[in-house]
Amino acid sequence: LILNSIFDMKIAILPGDGIGTEIVAQAVRVLEALGQKFEMETAPVGGAGYEAHGHPLPDGTLKLAKEADAILFGAVGDWKYDTLERSLRPEQAILGLRKHLTLFANFRPAILYPELVGASTLKPEVVSGLDILIVRELNGDIYFGQPRGMREAPDGPFKGAREGFDTMRYSEPEIRRIAHVAFKAAQKRGKRLTSVDKANVLETFQFWKDIVTDVHKEYPDVELDHMYVDNAAMQLVRAPKKFDVIVTGNMFGDILSDAAAMLTGSIGMLPSASLDANSKGLYEPSHGSAPDIAGKGIANPLATILSAAMMLRFSLNLPAEADRIEKAVKQVLAQGLRTPDIYEAGTTKVGTVDMGSAVVKALRSEEHT
Ligand code: IPM
Ligand code: MG
């Protein structure tokens, strides 16, 4: 029976644009090297979806994503699509997938591998041993709030002038469900949760703070504190190790997670998981499509490979295989192999494919020890 369920597992492979195709190819090799039988099906998304079917999230791609057990996603976006109307831009693919599949819980762990302590722009004593988790809400906030648009200002000192506007809003159920996810994650770690808000200015985030405080009653074993987002940004670069789990809204989480990524030396190292209420998920590196280095064979595939490990753990119930991949990544770092984004003097510079090969090799050799 167990064997059957393994055979049935279907992974949607959505490489996307820019370096997306290069890094996803390496993660697929790593998955294949595990010796498990996965059904993997690839579909175009983002700019590639637009080129193939005139839409960043083509119907066939959405259908595949819906029927798959998990989604491995590369990255989307390219400057050449910036002039398209918003609904056709590559970013709509990832936003659409998050929304259509109700992937509301985004896990962005920031872990500093000891070998990369010198690659961080922060002092070693500030970041060594760093292990924090950002839980970002992904379905609400100003990202999706209506109304939004461009219009003639209906009032105010610039009445009649053109203006752009968006709406920040969070409903109680939305805040409750992400708060539960974050408290549960904290229970499995250091039992400390920091809720990041802007309650001093925004109604939306006063409400957020009130609801998170209420949900806390169900998790007395977790220590909760609240922090304004500007202070959180400062503390992240001042004393990041003071954090355990951070929970925040969609927009603040977008910004803080990029900052947290850089603590670890390179955003090229950071995996992420976006989960629905049943642990179905989309797994993607936290970085973008990096069109400036696309096609050069120098992109770091480790964030995507580590995202595949998260996929095995959270959605496919294969924690031992996830461990094997993470161990293999540690091993190639210990061997001194570095893509240019994490290169330092004294290490060996390798490209995307060679980094993938090294992880595959580490997986294979481990079988014989
Ligand atoms: C991210 C990205 C996306 C976001 C973009 C590509 C829409 O920055 O996943 O952090 O803003 O959420
Ligand atoms: Mg972002």
Short mmCIF file of C-alpha atoms and ligand atoms in Angstrom, two decimals:
data_model
loop_
_atom_site.label_atom_id
_atom_site.label_comp_id
_atom_site.label_asym_id
_atom_site.label_seq_id
_atom_site.Cartn_x
_atom_site.Cartn_y
_atom_site.Cartn_z
CA LEU A 1 0.00 0.00 0.00
CA ILE A 2 2.77 2.39 0.96
CA LEU A 3 4.60 1.45 -2.21
CA ASN A 4 1.48 2.23 -4.21
CA SER A 5 1.10 5.66 -2.78
CA ILE A 6 4.73 6.41 -3.61
CA PHE A 7 4.17 5.30 -7.19
CA ASP A 8 1.15 7.54 -7.44
CA MET A 9 2.89 10.73 -6.41
CA LYS A 10 2.74 13.35 -9.06
CA ILE A 11 4.94 16.43 -9.10
CA ALA A 12 4.14 19.39 -11.34
CA ILE A 13 7.39 20.88 -12.62
CA LEU A 14 7.00 24.56 -13.49
CA PRO A 15 10.45 25.96 -14.38
CA GLY A 16 9.28 29.40 -15.56
CA ASP A 17 11.68 32.04 -16.83
CA GLY A 18 15.25 33.24 -16.59
CA ILE A 19 17.42 30.99 -14.45
CA GLY A 20 14.25 29.04 -13.52
CA THR A 21 14.80 26.38 -16.19
CA GLU A 22 18.47 25.88 -15.27
CA ILE A 23 18.00 25.49 -11.54
CA VAL A 24 14.84 23.36 -11.75
CA ALA A 25 16.66 20.98 -14.10
CA GLN A 26 19.23 20.36 -11.34
CA ALA A 27 16.55 19.79 -8.70
CA VAL A 28 14.87 17.27 -11.01
CA ARG A 29 18.17 15.39 -11.39
CA VAL A 30 18.49 15.30 -7.61
CA LEU A 31 14.93 13.95 -7.23
CA GLU A 32 15.65 11.30 -9.83
CA ALA A 33 18.81 10.29 -8.01
CA LEU A 34 16.80 9.40 -4.90
CA GLY A 35 15.71 6.15 -6.48
CA GLN A 36 12.03 6.82 -5.81
CA LYS A 37 9.51 6.68 -8.60
CA PHE A 38 7.84 10.06 -9.03
CA GLU A 39 5.63 11.05 -11.88
CA MET A 40 6.94 14.42 -13.03
CA GLU A 41 5.14 16.54 -15.59
CA THR A 42 6.44 19.87 -16.85
CA ALA A 43 4.37 22.87 -17.96
CA PRO A 44 5.16 26.48 -18.96
CA VAL A 45 4.50 29.31 -16.54
CA GLY A 46 5.22 33.04 -16.35
CA GLY A 47 6.78 34.56 -19.46
CA ALA A 48 7.16 31.04 -20.85
CA GLY A 49 3.41 30.53 -20.38
CA TYR A 50 2.72 33.80 -22.14
CA GLU A 51 4.97 32.83 -25.06
CA ALA A 52 3.39 29.37 -25.39
CA HIS A 53 -0.28 30.11 -24.69
CA GLY A 54 -0.70 33.88 -24.39
CA HIS A 55 -1.15 33.78 -20.61
CA PRO A 56 1.32 33.61 -17.69
CA LEU A 57 -0.78 30.90 -16.04
CA PRO A 58 -2.19 28.85 -18.93
CA ASP A 59 -5.25 26.68 -18.20
CA GLY A 60 -3.27 23.47 -18.75
CA THR A 61 -0.61 24.59 -16.26
CA LEU A 62 -3.20 25.48 -13.62
CA LYS A 63 -4.95 22.14 -14.17
CA LEU A 64 -1.68 20.26 -13.75
CA ALA A 65 -0.87 22.24 -10.60
CA LYS A 66 -4.29 21.41 -9.17
CA GLU A 67 -4.12 17.69 -9.82
CA ALA A 68 -0.48 17.23 -8.72
CA ASP A 69 0.47 16.28 -5.16
CA ALA A 70 3.09 19.00 -5.10
CA ILE A 71 4.52 21.70 -7.33
CA LEU A 72 8.17 22.46 -7.92
CA PHE A 73 8.43 26.01 -9.19
CA GLY A 74 11.47 27.83 -10.58
CA ALA A 75 11.03 31.56 -11.00
CA VAL A 76 9.12 33.93 -13.26
CA GLY A 77 9.72 37.33 -14.75
CA ASP A 78 11.79 39.16 -17.29
CA TRP A 79 12.16 42.86 -18.00
CA LYS A 80 10.87 42.31 -21.50
CA TYR A 81 7.38 41.67 -20.11
CA ASP A 82 7.27 44.84 -17.98
CA THR A 83 5.29 46.71 -20.62
CA LEU A 84 2.51 44.11 -20.83
CA GLU A 85 -0.76 44.89 -19.10
CA ARG A 86 -0.60 43.72 -15.49
CA SER A 87 -2.88 40.67 -15.92
CA LEU A 88 -0.46 39.24 -18.50
CA ARG A 89 2.78 39.83 -16.61
CA PRO A 90 4.77 36.80 -15.42
CA GLU A 91 4.30 37.65 -11.71
CA GLN A 92 0.58 36.97 -12.11
CA ALA A 93 1.43 33.28 -12.52
CA ILE A 94 2.81 32.88 -9.02
CA LEU A 95 0.18 35.16 -7.50
CA GLY A 96 -2.53 33.21 -9.37
CA LEU A 97 -1.22 29.83 -8.21
CA ARG A 98 -1.06 31.02 -4.61
CA LYS A 99 -4.63 32.29 -4.82
CA HIS A 100 -6.27 29.53 -6.91
CA LEU A 101 -4.74 26.78 -4.77
CA THR A 102 -5.26 28.67 -1.47
CA LEU A 103 -1.56 28.41 -0.67
CA PHE A 104 -1.80 30.82 2.24
CA ALA A 105 1.12 29.74 4.43
CA ASN A 106 4.57 30.60 3.17
CA PHE A 107 7.55 29.14 5.03
CA ARG A 108 10.84 30.89 4.43
CA PRO A 109 13.55 29.45 6.63
CA ALA A 110 16.83 31.35 6.84
CA ILE A 111 19.61 29.06 7.95
CA LEU A 112 23.27 29.92 7.82
CA TYR A 113 25.45 26.98 6.89
CA PRO A 114 28.68 27.25 8.90
CA GLU A 115 30.74 27.01 5.69
CA LEU A 116 29.08 30.16 4.35
CA VAL A 117 29.60 32.41 7.35
CA GLY A 118 32.14 34.43 5.37
CA ALA A 119 29.74 34.88 2.45
CA SER A 120 27.33 36.96 4.52
CA THR A 121 27.71 40.71 4.38
CA LEU A 122 27.19 40.76 8.15
CA LYS A 123 29.85 40.07 10.74
CA PRO A 124 30.31 36.36 11.54
CA GLU A 125 29.36 36.83 15.20
CA VAL A 126 26.05 38.40 14.16
CA VAL A 127 24.99 35.58 11.85
CA SER A 128 26.84 32.39 12.76
CA GLY A 129 24.40 29.73 13.86
CA LEU A 130 21.45 31.66 12.44
CA ASP A 131 18.29 29.55 12.15
CA ILE A 132 15.08 31.53 11.84
CA LEU A 133 11.78 30.88 10.12
CA ILE A 134 9.58 33.50 8.50
CA VAL A 135 5.95 32.50 8.16
CA ARG A 136 4.43 34.87 5.62
CA GLU A 137 0.70 35.07 4.92
CA LEU A 138 0.27 34.69 1.18
CA ASN A 139 -3.38 35.08 0.19
CA GLY A 140 -4.40 38.45 1.56
CA ASP A 141 -3.21 41.96 2.43
CA ILE A 142 -2.59 44.76 -0.02
CA TYR A 143 -1.45 42.17 -2.58
CA PHE A 144 -5.02 41.07 -3.26
CA GLY A 145 -7.22 43.67 -1.55
CA GLN A 146 -9.95 45.27 -3.61
CA PRO A 147 -10.59 47.94 -4.73
CA ARG A 148 -7.38 48.87 -6.47
CA GLY A 149 -6.48 50.70 -9.59
CA MET A 150 -5.69 54.06 -11.10
CA ARG A 151 -8.25 56.83 -11.23
CA GLU A 152 -8.97 60.50 -10.65
CA ALA A 153 -8.63 61.24 -6.94
CA PRO A 154 -12.20 61.57 -5.62
CA ASP A 155 -11.19 63.77 -2.66
CA GLY A 156 -8.28 65.18 -0.68
CA PRO A 157 -5.84 68.00 -1.46
CA PHE A 158 -5.15 66.50 -4.89
CA LYS A 159 -8.77 65.93 -5.81
CA GLY A 160 -9.11 65.42 -9.56
CA ALA A 161 -5.45 64.54 -10.07
CA ARG A 162 -4.55 61.05 -11.29
CA GLU A 163 -3.77 58.59 -8.49
CA GLY A 164 -2.93 54.94 -7.95
CA PHE A 165 -4.48 53.06 -5.03
CA ASP A 166 -4.56 49.63 -3.40
CA THR A 167 -6.46 48.32 -0.41
CA MET A 168 -4.86 46.74 2.62
CA ARG A 169 -7.28 44.35 4.34
CA TYR A 170 -7.23 41.17 6.38
CA SER A 171 -10.25 39.18 7.51
CA GLU A 172 -10.36 37.41 10.86
CA PRO A 173 -10.37 33.85 9.42
CA GLU A 174 -7.34 34.70 7.29
CA ILE A 175 -5.38 35.94 10.29
CA ARG A 176 -6.49 33.02 12.47
CA ARG A 177 -5.39 30.34 10.04
CA ILE A 178 -1.92 31.80 9.50
CA ALA A 179 -1.55 32.41 13.25
CA HIS A 180 -2.32 28.74 13.96
CA VAL A 181 0.25 27.64 11.38
CA ALA A 182 2.87 29.93 12.92
CA PHE A 183 2.20 28.88 16.53
CA LYS A 184 2.39 25.21 15.51
CA ALA A 185 5.67 25.84 13.69
CA ALA A 186 7.03 27.59 16.79
CA GLN A 187 6.00 24.64 18.97
CA LYS A 188 8.23 22.40 16.86
CA ARG A 189 11.19 24.80 17.16
CA GLY A 190 12.31 27.22 19.86
CA LYS A 191 8.75 27.99 21.04
CA ARG A 192 9.10 31.71 20.42
CA LEU A 193 6.93 33.63 17.96
CA THR A 194 7.28 37.26 16.92
CA SER A 195 4.26 38.75 15.19
CA VAL A 196 5.30 41.65 12.99
CA ASP A 197 2.77 44.42 12.39
CA LYS A 198 2.33 48.17 11.97
CA ALA A 199 -0.38 48.52 14.60
CA ASN A 200 0.82 52.01 15.50
CA VAL A 201 -0.42 53.30 12.15
CA LEU A 202 -2.62 50.78 10.35
CA GLU A 203 -6.07 49.52 11.37
CA THR A 204 -5.46 46.31 9.42
CA PHE A 205 -2.48 45.52 11.60
CA GLN A 206 -4.06 46.56 14.89
CA PHE A 207 -6.68 43.98 13.98
CA TRP A 208 -3.95 41.49 13.05
CA LYS A 209 -2.29 42.01 16.42
CA ASP A 210 -5.57 41.55 18.33
CA ILE A 211 -6.37 38.28 16.54
CA VAL A 212 -2.86 36.84 16.93
CA THR A 213 -3.04 37.70 20.64
CA ASP A 214 -6.34 35.84 20.87
CA VAL A 215 -5.04 32.74 19.06
CA HIS A 216 -2.08 32.74 21.45
CA LYS A 217 -4.44 31.56 24.23
CA GLU A 218 -4.47 28.15 22.56
CA TYR A 219 -0.66 27.94 22.61
CA PRO A 220 0.42 28.78 26.16
CA ASP A 221 3.70 26.94 25.64
CA VAL A 222 4.77 29.44 22.97
CA GLU A 223 6.16 32.83 23.96
CA LEU A 224 4.61 35.56 21.80
CA ASP A 225 5.87 39.05 21.25
CA HIS A 226 4.84 41.81 18.85
CA MET A 227 7.14 44.02 16.84
CA TYR A 228 6.56 46.90 14.44
CA VAL A 229 7.82 46.13 10.98
CA ASP A 230 10.35 48.97 10.87
CA ASN A 231 11.89 47.76 14.10
CA ALA A 232 11.79 44.15 12.83
CA ALA A 233 13.77 45.20 9.75
CA MET A 234 16.35 46.81 12.01
CA GLN A 235 16.53 43.87 14.44
CA LEU A 236 16.95 41.45 11.53
CA VAL A 237 20.27 43.05 10.64
CA ARG A 238 21.24 44.02 14.19
CA ALA A 239 20.59 40.83 16.14
CA PRO A 240 18.88 38.29 13.86
CA LYS A 241 19.60 35.34 16.14
CA LYS A 242 17.14 36.74 18.70
CA PHE A 243 14.31 35.57 16.44
CA ASP A 244 12.91 32.07 16.29
CA VAL A 245 9.72 32.21 14.22
CA ILE A 246 8.36 35.42 12.68
CA VAL A 247 4.76 35.61 11.47
CA THR A 248 3.61 38.51 9.36
CA GLY A 249 1.38 39.67 6.53
CA ASN A 250 1.93 39.27 2.82
CA MET A 251 3.63 42.59 2.12
CA PHE A 252 5.83 42.85 5.22
CA GLY A 253 6.76 39.19 4.76
CA ASP A 254 7.85 39.83 1.19
CA ILE A 255 10.24 42.54 2.31
CA LEU A 256 11.55 40.98 5.52
CA SER A 257 12.19 37.62 3.87
CA ASP A 258 14.52 39.16 1.30
CA ALA A 259 16.41 40.87 4.11
CA ALA A 260 16.57 37.61 6.09
CA ALA A 261 17.83 35.81 3.00
CA MET A 262 20.88 38.03 2.77
CA LEU A 263 21.87 37.20 6.35
CA THR A 264 22.69 33.74 5.08
CA GLY A 265 25.17 34.96 2.51
CA SER A 266 23.11 34.58 -0.60
CA ILE A 267 19.48 34.52 -1.56
CA GLY A 268 20.62 31.66 -3.80
CA MET A 269 20.57 29.36 -0.77
CA LEU A 270 17.00 29.90 0.45
CA PRO A 271 14.19 27.45 -0.20
CA SER A 272 10.52 28.10 0.46
CA ALA A 273 7.24 26.27 0.80
CA SER A 274 3.75 27.65 0.21
CA LEU A 275 1.14 25.41 1.75
CA ASP A 276 -2.62 25.06 1.80
CA ALA A 277 -4.63 23.74 4.75
CA ASN A 278 -3.91 20.13 3.73
CA SER A 279 -0.15 20.47 3.28
CA LYS A 280 -0.36 20.44 -0.46
CA GLY A 281 2.29 22.86 -1.53
CA LEU A 282 4.25 24.82 -4.03
CA TYR A 283 8.00 24.82 -3.51
CA GLU A 284 10.23 27.50 -4.93
CA PRO A 285 13.55 29.16 -4.27
CA SER A 286 13.09 32.50 -2.50
CA HIS A 287 15.02 34.29 -5.21
CA GLY A 288 13.69 35.43 -8.57
CA SER A 289 14.37 34.71 -12.22
CA ALA A 290 17.59 36.79 -12.38
CA PRO A 291 17.39 37.50 -16.12
CA ASP A 292 20.80 39.19 -15.94
CA ILE A 293 22.54 35.85 -15.37
CA ALA A 294 20.09 33.57 -17.21
CA GLY A 295 21.65 31.18 -19.70
CA LYS A 296 25.15 31.69 -18.32
CA GLY A 297 25.16 28.48 -16.31
CA ILE A 298 26.25 30.23 -13.12
CA ALA A 299 23.02 30.37 -11.09
CA ASN A 300 23.03 28.65 -7.72
CA PRO A 301 20.68 25.63 -7.86
CA LEU A 302 20.87 24.91 -4.12
CA ALA A 303 17.79 26.93 -3.10
CA THR A 304 15.74 24.92 -5.59
CA ILE A 305 17.31 21.62 -4.54
CA LEU A 306 16.57 22.50 -0.91
CA SER A 307 13.01 23.44 -1.94
CA ALA A 308 12.65 19.93 -3.37
CA ALA A 309 13.74 18.61 0.04
CA MET A 310 11.03 20.70 1.72
CA MET A 311 8.55 19.25 -0.77
CA LEU A 312 9.49 15.70 0.19
CA ARG A 313 9.09 16.53 3.87
CA PHE A 314 5.89 18.63 3.87
CA SER A 315 3.81 17.37 0.95
CA LEU A 316 5.08 13.92 -0.01
CA ASN A 317 5.69 12.49 3.44
CA LEU A 318 9.22 11.36 2.66
CA PRO A 319 11.22 12.93 5.51
CA ALA A 320 14.13 10.52 5.22
CA GLU A 321 14.63 11.49 1.57
CA ALA A 322 14.44 15.17 2.54
CA ASP A 323 17.18 14.57 5.10
CA ARG A 324 19.32 12.84 2.49
CA ILE A 325 19.15 15.84 0.15
CA GLU A 326 19.93 18.32 2.91
CA LYS A 327 22.87 16.19 4.01
CA ALA A 328 24.15 16.01 0.44
CA VAL A 329 23.97 19.81 0.15
CA LYS A 330 25.95 20.20 3.37
CA GLN A 331 28.49 17.76 1.98
CA VAL A 332 29.10 19.69 -1.25
CA LEU A 333 29.50 22.90 0.76
CA ALA A 334 31.98 21.12 3.01
CA GLN A 335 33.85 20.01 -0.12
CA GLY A 336 34.33 23.70 -0.88
CA LEU A 337 32.18 23.87 -3.99
CA ARG A 338 30.65 27.31 -4.57
CA THR A 339 28.61 28.99 -7.28
CA PRO A 340 29.74 32.60 -7.89
CA ASP A 341 27.11 34.09 -5.55
CA ILE A 342 28.69 32.35 -2.53
CA TYR A 343 32.28 32.19 -3.77
CA GLU A 344 35.13 33.19 -1.49
CA ALA A 345 38.88 32.90 -1.92
CA GLY A 346 40.07 29.41 -1.11
CA THR A 347 36.94 27.67 -2.38
CA THR A 348 36.23 26.08 -5.76
CA LYS A 349 34.00 27.98 -8.16
CA VAL A 350 31.52 25.81 -10.03
CA GLY A 351 28.56 26.42 -12.31
CA THR A 352 24.93 25.38 -12.07
CA VAL A 353 25.27 21.93 -13.65
CA ASP A 354 28.44 21.00 -11.76
CA MET A 355 26.80 21.99 -8.48
CA GLY A 356 23.83 19.77 -9.35
CA SER A 357 26.17 16.93 -10.29
CA ALA A 358 28.02 17.27 -7.00
CA VAL A 359 24.78 16.93 -5.02
CA VAL A 360 23.77 13.89 -7.10
CA LYS A 361 27.20 12.38 -6.51
CA ALA A 362 26.98 13.01 -2.77
CA LEU A 363 23.60 11.24 -2.72
CA ARG A 364 24.98 8.24 -4.58
CA SER A 365 28.15 7.91 -2.49
CA GLU A 366 26.15 8.08 0.73
CA GLU A 367 24.39 4.88 -0.34
CA HIS A 368 27.70 3.02 -0.10
CA THR A 369 28.73 4.24 3.34
C1 IPM B 1 8.23 36.62 -3.68
C2 IPM B 1 8.22 37.49 -4.90
C3 IPM B 1 6.79 37.66 -5.37
C4 IPM B 1 6.02 38.36 -4.27
C5 IPM B 1 6.62 38.38 -6.71
C6 IPM B 1 7.42 37.72 -7.81
C7 IPM B 1 5.18 38.49 -7.12
O1 IPM B 1 8.83 38.71 -4.62
O2 IPM B 1 7.79 35.46 -3.77
O3 IPM B 1 8.68 37.08 -2.63
O4 IPM B 1 6.01 39.60 -4.20
O5 IPM B 1 5.42 37.67 -3.46
MG MG B 2 9.75 38.84 -2.71
#
